[in-house]
Structure formats: structure tokens, C-alpha cells
Coordinates of C-alpha atoms in Angstrom, one line a residue:
M1 CA -37.5 40.9 0.2
I2 CA -37.1 37.8 2.3
A3 CA -34.8 36.2 -0.3
A4 CA -32.9 39.4 -0.6
A5 CA -32.4 39.6 3.1
R6 CA -31.2 36.0 3.3
R7 CA -28.6 36.8 0.7
K8 CA -27.5 40.0 2.4
R9 CA -23.9 39.8 3.6
V10 CA -23.7 40.2 7.4
T11 CA -20.0 39.7 8.0
D12 CA -18.5 43.2 7.8
S13 CA -17.8 44.3 11.3
K14 CA -17.6 47.9 10.1
T15 CA -21.4 47.9 9.4
G16 CA -22.0 47.1 13.1
D17 CA -23.3 43.5 12.5
K18 CA -21.0 41.3 14.4
G19 CA -23.3 38.3 14.6
K20 CA -21.5 36.3 11.9
P21 CA -17.9 35.4 11.3
Q22 CA -16.0 37.1 8.5
G23 CA -16.7 35.4 5.1
F24 CA -20.0 33.8 6.3
E25 CA -23.5 34.7 5.0
T26 CA -26.9 33.7 6.0
A27 CA -27.4 32.3 2.5
D28 CA -24.6 29.9 3.3
L29 CA -27.1 28.1 5.6
D30 CA -29.5 27.2 2.8
P31 CA -27.8 24.0 1.8
Y32 CA -28.0 22.8 5.4
L33 CA -31.7 23.3 5.8
M34 CA -34.0 20.3 5.1
K35 CA -36.3 20.8 2.2
D36 CA -38.4 17.7 2.1
P37 CA -38.7 16.0 5.5
E38 CA -41.1 13.3 4.2
A39 CA -38.6 12.2 1.4
M40 CA -35.8 12.3 3.9
A41 CA -37.7 10.0 6.3
M42 CA -38.6 7.6 3.5
N43 CA -35.0 7.4 2.4
F44 CA -33.7 6.9 5.9
A45 CA -36.0 4.0 6.2
R46 CA -34.7 2.5 2.9
A47 CA -31.1 3.1 4.0
L48 CA -31.8 1.3 7.3
E49 CA -33.3 -1.6 5.4
N50 CA -30.2 -1.9 3.3
L51 CA -28.0 -1.6 6.4
G52 CA -30.0 -4.5 7.8
K53 CA -29.2 -6.5 4.7
A54 CA -25.5 -5.6 5.2
A55 CA -25.7 -6.8 8.8
S56 CA -27.4 -10.1 7.7
A57 CA -24.6 -10.6 5.1
W58 CA -22.0 -10.2 7.9
L59 CA -23.8 -12.5 10.4
A60 CA -24.9 -15.3 8.1
P61 CA -21.5 -16.9 7.3
R62 CA -20.6 -16.6 11.0
E63 CA -23.8 -18.4 12.1
R64 CA -23.1 -21.1 9.6
G65 CA -19.5 -21.4 10.8
D66 CA -18.1 -20.5 7.5
V67 CA -16.1 -17.6 9.0
S68 CA -14.0 -17.8 12.1
D69 CA -14.0 -14.3 13.3
K70 CA -10.5 -13.1 14.3
A71 CA -11.4 -9.5 14.6
A72 CA -11.1 -9.5 18.4
E73 CA -7.4 -10.5 18.2
P74 CA -6.0 -7.2 16.8
M75 CA -8.4 -5.2 18.9
T76 CA -7.0 -7.1 22.0
D77 CA -3.4 -6.3 21.0
M78 CA -4.4 -2.6 20.4
V79 CA -6.0 -2.3 23.8
K80 CA -3.1 -4.0 25.5
T81 CA -0.6 -1.7 23.7
L82 CA -2.4 1.5 24.3
S83 CA -3.0 0.6 28.0
K84 CA 0.7 0.9 28.5
I85 CA 0.6 4.5 27.2
T86 CA -2.3 5.2 29.5
E87 CA -0.6 3.6 32.5
Y88 CA 2.5 5.8 32.0
W89 CA 0.5 9.1 32.0
M90 CA -1.9 8.1 34.8
S91 CA 0.7 6.6 37.2
D92 CA 2.0 10.0 38.1
P93 CA -0.5 12.8 39.0
R94 CA 1.9 15.5 37.7
R95 CA 2.1 13.8 34.3
T96 CA -1.7 13.4 34.3
F97 CA -2.1 17.1 35.0
E98 CA 0.5 18.0 32.3
A99 CA -1.3 15.9 29.7
Q100 CA -4.7 17.3 30.5
T101 CA -3.3 20.9 30.6
Q102 CA -1.7 20.5 27.1
L103 CA -5.0 19.4 25.7
M104 CA -7.3 21.8 27.5
S105 CA -5.2 24.8 26.8
S106 CA -5.3 23.9 23.1
Y107 CA -9.0 23.5 23.2
F108 CA -9.3 26.9 24.9
G109 CA -7.3 28.5 22.1
V110 CA -9.7 27.1 19.5
W111 CA -12.6 28.3 21.5
M112 CA -11.2 31.8 21.8
R113 CA -10.5 32.0 18.0
S114 CA -13.9 30.7 17.2
M115 CA -15.6 33.3 19.5
Q116 CA -13.5 36.1 17.9
R117 CA -14.7 35.0 14.4
M118 CA -18.3 34.8 15.6
Q119 CA -18.0 38.4 16.7
G120 CA -16.5 39.5 13.4
E121 CA -13.1 40.2 15.0
A122 CA -9.8 39.3 13.4
A123 CA -8.7 36.1 15.1
E124 CA -5.1 35.0 15.5
P125 CA -4.3 32.8 12.5
E126 CA -3.9 29.1 13.2
P127 CA -0.9 27.2 11.9
E128 CA -1.4 26.3 8.2
R129 CA -1.6 22.6 7.5
K130 CA -2.6 20.9 4.2
D131 CA -4.9 18.0 4.4
K132 CA -6.9 17.1 1.3
R133 CA -9.6 15.5 3.5
F134 CA -10.6 19.0 4.5
S135 CA -10.5 20.7 1.1
D136 CA -14.2 21.8 1.1
Q137 CA -14.3 25.5 1.7
D138 CA -16.9 25.2 4.6
W139 CA -14.3 23.5 6.7
E140 CA -12.9 27.0 7.2
K141 CA -15.8 29.3 6.2
N142 CA -18.5 27.7 8.4
P143 CA -17.7 28.3 12.1
F144 CA -19.2 25.0 13.3
F145 CA -17.1 22.9 10.9
D146 CA -14.1 25.1 11.3
F147 CA -14.3 24.4 15.1
L148 CA -14.6 20.6 14.5
R149 CA -11.6 20.6 12.1
Q150 CA -9.4 22.5 14.6
V151 CA -10.4 20.3 17.5
Y152 CA -9.8 17.2 15.5
F153 CA -6.2 18.3 14.5
I154 CA -5.4 19.3 18.1
T155 CA -6.7 16.0 19.5
A156 CA -4.9 13.9 16.9
D157 CA -1.6 15.8 17.5
W158 CA -2.0 15.5 21.3
A159 CA -2.7 11.7 21.1
E160 CA 0.4 11.2 18.9
K161 CA 2.5 13.3 21.3
M162 CA 1.4 11.2 24.2
V163 CA 2.9 8.2 22.5
T164 CA 6.2 9.9 21.5
Q165 CA 6.7 11.3 25.0
T166 CA 6.0 8.1 26.8
E167 CA 9.2 6.8 28.5
G168 CA 10.2 3.3 29.4
L169 CA 8.7 1.5 26.4
D170 CA 10.6 -0.8 24.1
E171 CA 10.8 0.5 20.5
H172 CA 8.4 -2.1 19.1
T173 CA 5.7 -1.4 21.6
K174 CA 6.0 2.4 21.0
H175 CA 5.9 1.8 17.2
K176 CA 2.8 -0.2 17.6
A177 CA 1.2 2.4 19.8
G178 CA 1.9 5.2 17.3
F179 CA 0.5 3.1 14.5
Y180 CA -2.7 2.3 16.4
I181 CA -3.2 5.9 17.3
K182 CA -2.9 6.9 13.6
Q183 CA -5.5 4.2 12.8
I184 CA -7.9 5.5 15.5
T185 CA -7.5 9.2 14.5
A186 CA -7.9 8.4 10.8
A187 CA -11.2 6.5 11.6
L188 CA -12.5 9.2 13.9
S189 CA -11.9 12.1 11.5
P190 CA -15.0 14.3 11.2
T191 CA -14.7 13.8 7.4
N192 CA -16.0 10.2 7.9
F193 CA -19.4 11.1 9.3
V194 CA -22.5 12.7 7.6
A195 CA -23.3 15.0 10.5
T196 CA -19.7 16.4 10.7
N197 CA -18.7 16.6 7.1
P198 CA -20.1 19.7 5.3
Q199 CA -20.0 18.2 1.9
L200 CA -21.7 15.0 3.0
Y201 CA -24.3 16.9 5.0
R202 CA -25.1 19.1 2.0
E203 CA -25.4 16.1 -0.4
T204 CA -27.6 14.3 2.1
I205 CA -29.9 17.3 2.4
A206 CA -29.9 17.9 -1.4
S207 CA -30.8 14.3 -2.3
S208 CA -33.1 13.8 0.8
G209 CA -30.9 10.9 1.9
E210 CA -30.8 9.1 -1.5
N211 CA -27.0 8.9 -1.2
L212 CA -27.3 6.8 1.9
V213 CA -29.8 4.5 0.3
R214 CA -27.3 3.8 -2.5
G215 CA -24.4 3.7 -0.1
M216 CA -25.9 1.1 2.2
K217 CA -26.8 -1.0 -0.8
M218 CA -23.2 -1.0 -1.9
L219 CA -22.1 -1.8 1.6
A220 CA -24.3 -4.9 1.6
E221 CA -23.0 -5.9 -1.8
D222 CA -19.4 -5.6 -0.7
I223 CA -19.9 -7.7 2.4
V224 CA -21.6 -10.4 0.3
A225 CA -18.6 -10.1 -2.2
G226 CA -16.2 -10.6 0.8
H227 CA -18.1 -13.7 2.0
G228 CA -18.9 -12.0 5.3
D229 CA -16.1 -9.5 5.5
L230 CA -16.1 -6.1 3.9
K231 CA -14.4 -6.1 0.6
L232 CA -13.8 -2.4 0.1
R233 CA -14.2 -1.5 -3.6
Q234 CA -11.6 0.9 -4.8
T235 CA -12.4 0.7 -8.4
D236 CA -15.1 -0.6 -10.8
M237 CA -14.0 -4.2 -11.1
T238 CA -16.3 -4.8 -14.1
K239 CA -14.4 -2.5 -16.4
F240 CA -11.2 -4.6 -16.6
A241 CA -10.2 -8.2 -17.4
V242 CA -6.8 -9.8 -17.3
G243 CA -5.8 -10.8 -20.9
R244 CA -8.4 -8.4 -22.4
D245 CA -7.5 -5.0 -21.0
M246 CA -4.2 -5.7 -19.2
A247 CA -1.3 -8.3 -19.4
L248 CA -1.4 -8.0 -23.2
T249 CA 2.2 -8.4 -24.2
P250 CA 2.4 -11.4 -26.7
G251 CA 4.0 -14.5 -25.3
K252 CA 3.6 -18.2 -24.4
V253 CA 3.5 -20.3 -21.3
I254 CA 6.3 -22.8 -22.0
A255 CA 6.5 -24.6 -18.7
Q256 CA 4.6 -25.1 -15.4
N257 CA 4.6 -27.0 -12.2
D258 CA 2.7 -26.9 -8.9
I259 CA 3.7 -23.4 -7.9
C260 CA 4.3 -21.4 -11.1
Q261 CA 4.1 -21.0 -14.8
I262 CA 7.0 -19.7 -16.9
I263 CA 6.1 -17.2 -19.6
Q264 CA 8.4 -16.4 -22.5
Y265 CA 7.5 -13.2 -24.4
E266 CA 7.7 -12.9 -28.2
A267 CA 10.5 -10.8 -29.6
S268 CA 9.7 -7.5 -31.3
T269 CA 13.2 -6.9 -32.6
E270 CA 15.3 -8.7 -35.2
T271 CA 18.2 -9.3 -32.8
V272 CA 18.1 -9.7 -29.0
L273 CA 20.6 -9.6 -26.2
K274 CA 22.3 -13.0 -25.9
R275 CA 21.7 -13.1 -22.1
P276 CA 18.0 -13.6 -21.3
L277 CA 16.2 -11.7 -18.6
L278 CA 14.2 -13.5 -15.8
I279 CA 11.7 -11.5 -13.8
C280 CA 10.8 -12.9 -10.3
P281 CA 7.7 -10.9 -9.2
P282 CA 6.1 -10.9 -5.8
W283 CA 3.5 -13.6 -5.0
I284 CA 1.6 -11.3 -2.6
N285 CA 0.2 -9.6 -5.8
K286 CA 0.3 -10.7 -9.4
F287 CA 3.0 -10.2 -12.0
Y288 CA 1.0 -8.1 -14.4
I289 CA 1.7 -4.9 -12.4
L290 CA 4.7 -5.0 -14.8
D291 CA 2.4 -5.4 -17.8
L292 CA -0.7 -3.3 -17.0
N293 CA -1.2 -2.1 -20.5
P294 CA 1.0 -1.5 -23.6
Q295 CA 1.7 2.1 -22.5
K296 CA 2.8 1.2 -19.0
S297 CA 4.3 -2.2 -19.5
F298 CA 7.8 -2.7 -18.3
I299 CA 7.8 -6.1 -19.8
K300 CA 6.9 -4.8 -23.3
W301 CA 9.5 -2.0 -23.0
C302 CA 12.2 -4.6 -22.2
V303 CA 11.1 -6.7 -25.2
D304 CA 11.3 -3.6 -27.4
Q305 CA 14.8 -3.0 -26.2
G306 CA 15.8 -6.4 -27.5
Q307 CA 15.6 -8.5 -24.3
T308 CA 14.3 -12.0 -24.2
V309 CA 12.0 -11.8 -21.3
F310 CA 10.9 -14.7 -19.1
V311 CA 8.5 -14.2 -16.1
I312 CA 7.5 -16.4 -13.2
S313 CA 3.7 -16.3 -12.8
W314 CA 3.1 -17.7 -9.3
V315 CA 0.1 -19.9 -8.5
N316 CA -2.6 -18.5 -6.3
P317 CA -2.1 -21.1 -3.6
D318 CA -4.7 -23.0 -1.7
S319 CA -4.6 -25.8 1.0
R320 CA -2.7 -28.1 -1.4
H321 CA 0.2 -25.7 -1.2
A322 CA 0.3 -25.4 2.6
D323 CA 3.8 -26.9 2.9
K324 CA 5.4 -25.0 0.1
D325 CA 8.1 -23.0 1.9
W326 CA 10.9 -20.7 0.7
T327 CA 13.1 -23.6 -0.3
A328 CA 10.2 -24.8 -2.5
Y329 CA 9.8 -21.3 -4.1
A330 CA 13.5 -21.1 -4.7
R331 CA 13.8 -24.5 -6.2
E332 CA 10.5 -24.9 -7.9
G333 CA 10.3 -21.2 -8.8
V334 CA 13.6 -19.6 -9.5
D335 CA 15.6 -22.7 -10.3
F336 CA 12.8 -24.2 -12.4
A337 CA 12.7 -21.0 -14.4
L338 CA 16.5 -21.1 -15.0
E339 CA 16.2 -24.7 -16.2
T340 CA 13.4 -23.7 -18.5
I341 CA 15.4 -20.7 -19.9
E342 CA 18.3 -23.0 -20.7
K343 CA 16.0 -25.5 -22.5
A344 CA 14.3 -22.7 -24.5
T345 CA 17.4 -20.7 -25.4
G346 CA 20.4 -22.8 -24.7
E347 CA 21.7 -20.1 -22.4
K348 CA 23.0 -20.8 -18.9
D349 CA 23.8 -17.2 -18.1
V350 CA 20.9 -15.0 -17.1
N351 CA 20.1 -11.5 -15.9
A352 CA 17.5 -11.6 -13.1
V353 CA 15.1 -9.1 -11.7
G354 CA 13.2 -9.4 -8.4
Y355 CA 10.4 -7.1 -7.3
C356 CA 9.5 -6.6 -3.6
V357 CA 9.3 -10.0 -1.8
G358 CA 10.2 -11.6 -5.1
G359 CA 13.5 -9.7 -4.9
T360 CA 14.0 -10.9 -1.3
L361 CA 13.5 -14.5 -2.5
L362 CA 15.9 -13.8 -5.4
A363 CA 18.5 -12.4 -3.1
A364 CA 18.2 -15.4 -0.7
T365 CA 18.4 -17.8 -3.7
L366 CA 21.5 -16.0 -4.9
A367 CA 23.1 -16.6 -1.5
L368 CA 22.1 -20.3 -1.8
H369 CA 23.5 -20.5 -5.3
A370 CA 26.8 -19.0 -4.1
K371 CA 27.0 -21.8 -1.5
E372 CA 26.5 -24.3 -4.3
K373 CA 28.9 -22.6 -6.8
N374 CA 26.0 -22.0 -9.1
K375 CA 26.8 -19.1 -11.3
R376 CA 23.8 -19.1 -13.7
I377 CA 22.6 -15.7 -12.6
R378 CA 25.2 -13.2 -13.8
S379 CA 23.6 -10.0 -12.6
A380 CA 20.6 -9.1 -10.4
T381 CA 18.3 -6.1 -10.3
L382 CA 16.2 -5.6 -7.2
F383 CA 13.1 -3.4 -7.3
T384 CA 12.0 -2.0 -3.9
T385 CA 13.5 -5.0 -2.2
Q386 CA 14.3 -5.4 1.4
V387 CA 17.0 -7.8 2.5
D388 CA 17.5 -6.1 5.8
F389 CA 14.4 -5.4 7.9
T390 CA 15.8 -3.0 10.6
H391 CA 13.9 -0.1 9.0
A392 CA 11.1 -2.0 7.5
G393 CA 8.4 0.5 8.4
D394 CA 4.9 0.1 9.7
L395 CA 4.5 -3.5 8.5
K396 CA 6.7 -4.5 11.5
V397 CA 3.7 -3.5 13.7
F398 CA 2.0 -6.8 12.7
V399 CA 4.9 -9.0 13.5
D400 CA 5.9 -10.0 17.0
E401 CA 6.1 -13.5 18.6
E402 CA 2.6 -13.3 20.0
Q403 CA 0.9 -12.1 16.9
L404 CA 2.9 -14.4 14.7
Q405 CA 2.0 -17.5 16.7
A406 CA -1.7 -16.7 16.4
L407 CA -1.3 -16.1 12.6
E408 CA 0.6 -19.3 12.1
A409 CA -2.0 -21.3 14.0
H410 CA -4.7 -19.8 11.7
M411 CA -2.7 -20.5 8.6
Q412 CA -2.0 -24.1 9.6
S413 CA -5.7 -24.7 10.1
V414 CA -6.6 -23.7 6.5
G415 CA -3.3 -24.0 4.7
Y416 CA -2.9 -20.4 3.6
L417 CA -3.5 -16.8 4.4
D418 CA -6.4 -15.2 2.5
G419 CA -5.3 -12.4 0.2
S420 CA -7.7 -9.9 1.8
K421 CA -5.7 -10.0 5.0
M422 CA -2.6 -8.7 3.4
A423 CA -4.5 -6.2 1.3
T424 CA -6.0 -4.8 4.4
A425 CA -2.6 -4.6 6.1
F426 CA -1.2 -2.7 3.1
N427 CA -4.2 -0.4 3.0
M428 CA -3.8 0.4 6.8
L429 CA -0.3 1.8 6.1
R430 CA -2.1 4.7 4.4
A431 CA -5.6 4.5 5.9
S432 CA -6.3 8.2 5.3
E433 CA -5.8 7.6 1.6
L434 CA -6.6 4.0 0.9
I435 CA -9.5 3.2 3.3
W436 CA -11.5 6.2 4.5
P437 CA -11.9 8.2 1.3
Y438 CA -13.4 5.1 -0.3
F439 CA -15.6 4.4 2.7
V440 CA -16.9 8.0 2.5
N441 CA -17.4 8.0 -1.3
N442 CA -18.8 4.5 -1.6
Y443 CA -21.1 4.2 1.5
L444 CA -21.9 7.7 2.5
K445 CA -22.0 9.5 -0.9
G446 CA -23.2 6.4 -2.7
E447 CA -20.8 6.9 -5.6
M448 CA -19.3 4.1 -7.7
P449 CA -15.5 4.4 -7.7
M450 CA -13.9 5.3 -11.0
P451 CA -12.3 2.6 -13.2
F452 CA -8.5 2.5 -12.5
D453 CA -6.2 -0.3 -13.8
L454 CA -3.7 0.0 -10.9
L455 CA -6.5 -0.3 -8.3
F456 CA -8.0 -3.3 -10.2
W457 CA -4.6 -5.0 -9.9
N458 CA -4.3 -4.0 -6.3
A459 CA -7.7 -5.6 -5.6
D460 CA -6.8 -8.8 -7.5
S461 CA -5.1 -10.2 -4.4
T462 CA -3.5 -13.6 -3.9
R463 CA -3.5 -16.1 -1.1
M464 CA -0.2 -16.9 0.7
A465 CA 0.9 -20.6 1.3
A466 CA 1.1 -21.2 5.0
A467 CA 4.7 -22.4 5.2
N468 CA 5.9 -19.8 2.7
H469 CA 4.3 -16.8 4.5
A470 CA 5.3 -18.1 8.0
F471 CA 8.9 -18.4 6.9
Y472 CA 8.9 -14.9 5.4
L473 CA 7.5 -13.2 8.4
R474 CA 9.5 -15.1 11.0
N475 CA 12.9 -15.0 9.2
C476 CA 12.7 -11.6 7.7
Y477 CA 10.5 -9.3 9.8
L478 CA 11.0 -11.0 13.1
K479 CA 14.5 -12.4 13.1
N480 CA 16.1 -10.3 10.2
A481 CA 17.9 -13.6 9.5
L482 CA 19.1 -12.9 6.0
T483 CA 21.6 -10.1 6.9
A484 CA 22.4 -11.8 10.2
D485 CA 23.7 -14.9 8.2
E486 CA 21.2 -17.1 9.9
M487 CA 18.7 -17.9 7.2
I488 CA 18.6 -21.6 6.3
L489 CA 17.5 -22.7 2.8
D490 CA 17.5 -26.3 1.7
G491 CA 19.5 -27.2 4.8
K492 CA 22.2 -24.6 4.1
T493 CA 22.9 -21.5 6.1
V494 CA 23.2 -18.7 3.5
S495 CA 25.0 -15.3 3.6
L496 CA 24.6 -12.3 1.3
K497 CA 28.4 -11.7 1.6
D498 CA 28.8 -14.7 -0.7
V499 CA 26.9 -12.9 -3.5
K500 CA 29.6 -11.3 -5.6
I501 CA 27.6 -10.6 -8.8
P502 CA 26.7 -7.0 -9.9
I503 CA 23.5 -5.7 -8.2
Y504 CA 21.3 -2.8 -9.4
N505 CA 19.3 -1.9 -6.3
L506 CA 16.3 0.4 -6.9
A507 CA 14.5 2.1 -4.1
T508 CA 11.6 4.6 -4.4
R509 CA 11.7 7.8 -2.4
E510 CA 8.1 7.7 -1.0
D511 CA 7.9 3.9 -0.4
H512 CA 5.8 2.9 2.6
I513 CA 6.2 -0.8 2.1
A514 CA 10.0 -1.1 1.4
P515 CA 11.3 2.3 2.7
A516 CA 14.3 3.7 0.8
K517 CA 16.3 3.8 4.0
S518 CA 15.7 0.1 4.5
V519 CA 16.7 -0.7 0.9
F520 CA 19.8 1.5 1.2
L521 CA 21.0 -0.3 4.4
G522 CA 20.4 -3.7 2.7
S523 CA 22.7 -2.7 -0.1
Q524 CA 25.7 -2.9 2.3
F525 CA 25.4 -6.6 3.0
F526 CA 26.2 -7.9 -0.5
G527 CA 29.7 -9.1 -1.2
G528 CA 30.0 -7.5 -4.7
K529 CA 29.4 -4.1 -6.3
V530 CA 26.0 -2.6 -5.7
D531 CA 24.6 0.3 -7.8
F532 CA 22.1 2.0 -5.6
V533 CA 19.5 4.1 -7.4
V534 CA 16.6 6.0 -5.9
T535 CA 13.5 7.0 -8.0
G536 CA 10.8 9.5 -7.3
S537 CA 7.3 8.5 -6.2
G538 CA 6.3 5.2 -4.4
H539 CA 6.4 1.5 -4.4
I540 CA 4.4 1.1 -7.7
A541 CA 4.5 4.4 -9.5
G542 CA 8.2 4.8 -9.0
V543 CA 8.9 1.4 -10.6
V544 CA 6.3 1.5 -13.3
N545 CA 7.4 4.8 -14.9
P546 CA 7.7 4.6 -18.7
P547 CA 10.2 7.0 -20.2
D548 CA 7.8 8.6 -22.6
K549 CA 5.7 9.9 -19.7
K550 CA 8.6 12.1 -18.6
K551 CA 7.5 11.9 -15.0
Y552 CA 9.4 12.0 -11.7
Q553 CA 13.2 11.7 -11.5
Y554 CA 15.9 9.4 -10.2
W555 CA 19.1 9.8 -8.2
T556 CA 22.5 8.1 -8.7
G557 CA 25.4 8.6 -6.4
G558 CA 27.9 5.8 -6.1
P559 CA 28.1 3.1 -3.4
A560 CA 25.5 2.9 -0.7
K561 CA 27.8 3.8 2.2
G562 CA 27.1 5.8 5.3
D563 CA 23.5 6.9 6.0
Y564 CA 20.7 7.3 3.4
D565 CA 20.0 11.0 3.9
S566 CA 23.7 11.9 3.4
W567 CA 23.9 9.7 0.3
L568 CA 20.7 11.4 -1.2
N569 CA 22.0 14.9 -0.5
K570 CA 25.1 14.2 -2.5
A571 CA 23.5 12.2 -5.2
E572 CA 23.0 13.4 -8.8
E573 CA 19.3 14.1 -9.7
N574 CA 18.3 13.0 -13.2
P575 CA 15.0 13.9 -14.9
G576 CA 12.5 11.2 -16.0
S577 CA 12.4 7.5 -15.9
W578 CA 15.2 5.3 -14.6
W579 CA 14.4 2.6 -17.2
P580 CA 17.0 3.7 -19.9
H581 CA 19.7 4.0 -17.2
W582 CA 19.0 0.5 -16.1
Q583 CA 19.0 -0.8 -19.7
A584 CA 22.4 0.8 -20.3
W585 CA 23.6 -0.9 -17.1
I586 CA 22.4 -4.3 -18.4
E587 CA 24.0 -3.9 -21.8
A588 CA 27.3 -2.8 -20.1
K589 CA 27.4 -6.2 -18.4
D590 CA 27.0 -8.1 -21.7
G591 CA 25.9 -6.4 -24.9
K592 CA 26.3 -9.3 -27.3
R593 CA 23.3 -9.9 -29.6
V594 CA 21.9 -12.9 -31.4
P595 CA 18.9 -13.4 -33.8
A596 CA 15.5 -13.1 -32.2
R597 CA 14.2 -16.2 -30.4
K598 CA 10.8 -17.9 -30.6
P599 CA 9.1 -18.8 -27.3
G600 CA 10.1 -22.3 -26.3
G601 CA 12.8 -22.6 -28.9
A602 CA 13.1 -26.0 -30.5
S603 CA 12.8 -27.9 -27.2
L604 CA 9.6 -26.7 -25.5
N605 CA 6.1 -26.5 -26.9
A606 CA 3.7 -23.7 -25.8
I607 CA 1.2 -24.8 -23.2
E608 CA -1.0 -21.7 -23.6
E609 CA -1.0 -18.0 -24.5
A610 CA 0.3 -15.4 -22.1
P611 CA -0.6 -14.3 -19.5
G612 CA -1.5 -18.0 -18.7
S613 CA -4.1 -19.5 -16.5
Y614 CA -2.4 -19.3 -13.1
V615 CA -2.8 -15.5 -13.0
M616 CA -6.5 -15.8 -13.7
E617 CA -7.2 -17.6 -10.4
R618 CA -9.0 -15.1 -8.1
A619 CA -8.7 -15.2 -4.3

């Protein structure tokens, strides 16, 4: 009888029982009631022991002096930035009253709706908003969690509104303030805490806290792996190995120097295009994003279309490379690759591809080549590449004179920027997707992340040489020097207007690193014809989109003139991958074919098998 009574529905107001909200049953409380207090106490003690190990792993390298903790610097900047928002609203009593009234009236609305539900009455529906963090049904069904969810959304919206409605701030400060508010609200979401997340609460009760024991153990392991900093695991790193599971396209390393290896891939067709293809990838991550596996490999697909593919595999720099700047990467990277291609194939004319910052370097090198009347690169393709940084997105938050000077001083002291710093910055751009879900799953649920090749690559970060990274941040993000005709490479002031060769400029519609609007604007600074193309999805998935997957779409629409939104509205949408469209563009420039080539040709001996040794160096 007791069990039957506990399962009895008590929500129908027509029965006269108005003690529960509609859709809520007393049986729904069962998963929230502790079953074994003794086991829970034991596991809490074990979890605290593991948390102590995590704290020790964090403290030990700091006590030894191995880690110079810079955590206070971004916190100081955040406090300084947000204090300007607070000052604006507190300096005028009327504004203060207005801000408080906005928030309190919203809270009162939530309270009234909650009370109506508790009494079994039909409450005024709240605005629908989709947020997969709150997908568990108890976020709406359970009155306590429903109240928390609504209060969180109202508070987050109010905080963001306080930033947008603040007057008298320069654009950069307001941008930083908005970014910091998003980081704070993402961190303080009730989904990130055991007591305020219904799913976490139920799992903790069901396992008597065993999930926290596992989670705190993983937390300690990840701090140890990060040598005193948290190295957030996003995938199972034991399931993949470069050269075994990824970067499998056959090829040879045929040349190398201090900062790169040059890989030539083996032909898979009897004839190949006469003009070789050089790929200049970013050095912030590793080149094998374009060769994840045979099914996703852009490199293999190009080889199968009859292209002779060469790739620059950048070194993972250390203190020895501290003085390698952009001129070094242009000369010892791009130019070294062009010389290697000529030795291996006899060809001076080359089609070049640049991806992300590799594309920015390629564009700057093209401007330098134009100054020097060097016409070896006959066409250039840019993947998600910014050359103008007016609309560079949230990464601009990290670059102003004060922050840059502090970063430069740090890099000069060690000779490089650790790869984890850039990885954290990229993750912060989408903290609600790339940080906190993993924090919850790993350390509160105690679940191992699933194997995922893309996230393995993402975690395989690289260091940045001090001079190179300082030049990039100062000249691109801070000064926007390339499109202002103020960038100096090898003693020469370069201009994109001098670049007259055909450009295929690819943007991705949902890119948070190189926003499509930014790529579109950059197209207008080249001196020759630019074919601007937009593809669906984001910075990685939009580029790595094999045709046989039949995913996404791409838009073509003539010259990149006017504003981006108008261009996109008039553009033609095409289903599937942009790869065949690009291949046709390449062949239209020069479709001559020659017999297939062997890596190195007659002049260069293979140093080692692809993917080479430089890519194996871990940060």
C-alpha cells in the first residue's frame, strides 16, 4: 500500500490535490532520496582523498619553482574590465535602481510561475529556449530544478544586458567585458554542480558517490599530466597514435631544416597534374587534420585526383627556436618548400594552399614574393584564413598592449608559448561546449570520454616560438598591419594589393576562430581575382568534408563586394562538399598532366616515411 501510494499521481488539480505541480509525482522523488548513508560517507571520504591528491599535484610543481603561476594576470584584467561596467551602473542612483528593478521583476515573475505550478494551476508559459545543457526532463518537471534553470537564464541574460547597455566604453573594453561575462555565466551554470544538476544528483545517489571517487581520481591524473595545470581530457588519448591510426597517406619526408620537414606523397594515379600542390598548414596545431584517416583525408583525396601533394610539417618549437619569426617561417618554411618542390619535380610553378594562420603566412609571403618579382606560386587557396582582423571575433579579447607585453615577457623568458595556453584560449571561445561538459562528465560523473580522432588531434597541441607568435599577435590582431600595408617581412614593407594571382578564399559559416565576415572582408584587399566560397559548419568540419559523406553545403556568388550578409543572401547554395568545386577551379588554371612522380624524384633521397618525426613531438 505504501509503495502504491508513493506511485499515486498527485498532480491533477481536478481531483482537489493541488500540492504538487502538474506532471510531478511523489515517486519522482525516489531517485533523490539517499539509500545507503554509510556507503555515501565512505565514498565522500575517498573522493576527498583523491581531491587532496589533485591539490598536491597542483601545488608540488609550484613549490619546486617548476611552474610560474600566471593565473592571477587574466583574473586581474577581468576584474579591471568588469569594474568599469559596475562603475557605470553604480555611479547614477537612477541607473542602479533601473538595473535592480529589471532583475528583481524577472525573479518575481519566476517565483509567481513556480508558485502557480506548485498549486497545480496553469502558469504563464516561459519563452522557449533550447540549451542542450538542460536536456534532462527534470529541469522542467521538477519544480526545484525548474526554478534554478529559470533563475540562471534570467541572471545570465541580465548580466549580458548590463554590458551591452553600458555607455561610454571603447569597443575593445566592451568586447572583453561581454566575453568575461559569458565565461562567468558558463562556469556558474547549475549544470556544473552536483547539488543543482538533477542528473548528477541522481547518479551520485544511485552510486553512493562512487562517481565522485572516479572523477576526483581523474582530476588528479589530469593535473599530473598537465605538470601542475589541469589538462582537460576531451577524448581517450590511448586509442590513437599518429602514423598508426591517423596520418596514413603514403609518402616520404624528402627535406628538412630547423623549422620544418617537407613531405611528398606517393601518387595513386598513372598521370598527375603538371603543377604540384603545396599545403602550408597552421603551426598552432599539426598538419594531420588534413589526413585524419583515409576516409576523411583531404591530402589522400587530392592525391587520388591526380595532384602531386607536398606538405610542410612544422617543428614543435622549443627554446632553440625562440628567435624564429615570420620572416624565418616564410623563408625557411614556404620558400624552402618551393625549392624542394623544384628539386623533386623540376617544376617552378606551384599551386599553394594555406590553412588558418598558415594561410595568413602564405598571403604575407605572396606579398613579399610580389615585391621581389617571384612568381613561383601561380594560384593560392586559403582555408578559413584571416588577412584582415577587423572582425576577428573573440580571440581579439586576449590581445591589447597591456596583455601582449605581459605575454611577450613570459615568452622571452622561456623562448616559446606552451601549446596548452592556446588550446585553452580556443576552448574558451565555446566554453559551454568545449570545457564545462567535459568537466561535468569527467570529474563529476567519473566517465571516461569517448575516443574521437578529431579531439585527439585537438589535444595534440604545439608550442609557439616566441618571436613568431609575438609577431603574429602584434602585427595581425593588434595592428592589423597586413591590410594596412604596414607589415614588414625581411626588411620589406608588403602589400596584398601586389598579389595578382588567382585566389580561392574559403570561409566556413559557423567559424568562431576565423569568422566568415572577417574572411569576406579580407578578400577585398588582394590585387587580383578572388573567388570567395562559403561552406557549411565550422573551422574544422567545414573544411574537412569529404564528398562521399554528402554533408553540409557551400555557397558561391561572385566577387566579395559589399557586406557579407548581402553577399550570402544572393549567393547560390550547392549541396555537399566544396572539394570537387575547388578541384575544378585548380584544373581550370592549368589542367596539363604528366606521368606520375616518385617522392624526391631523381635528386632527393627519402629521409623517412611520412608523416615524419617532427609531427610526433608532443608539447
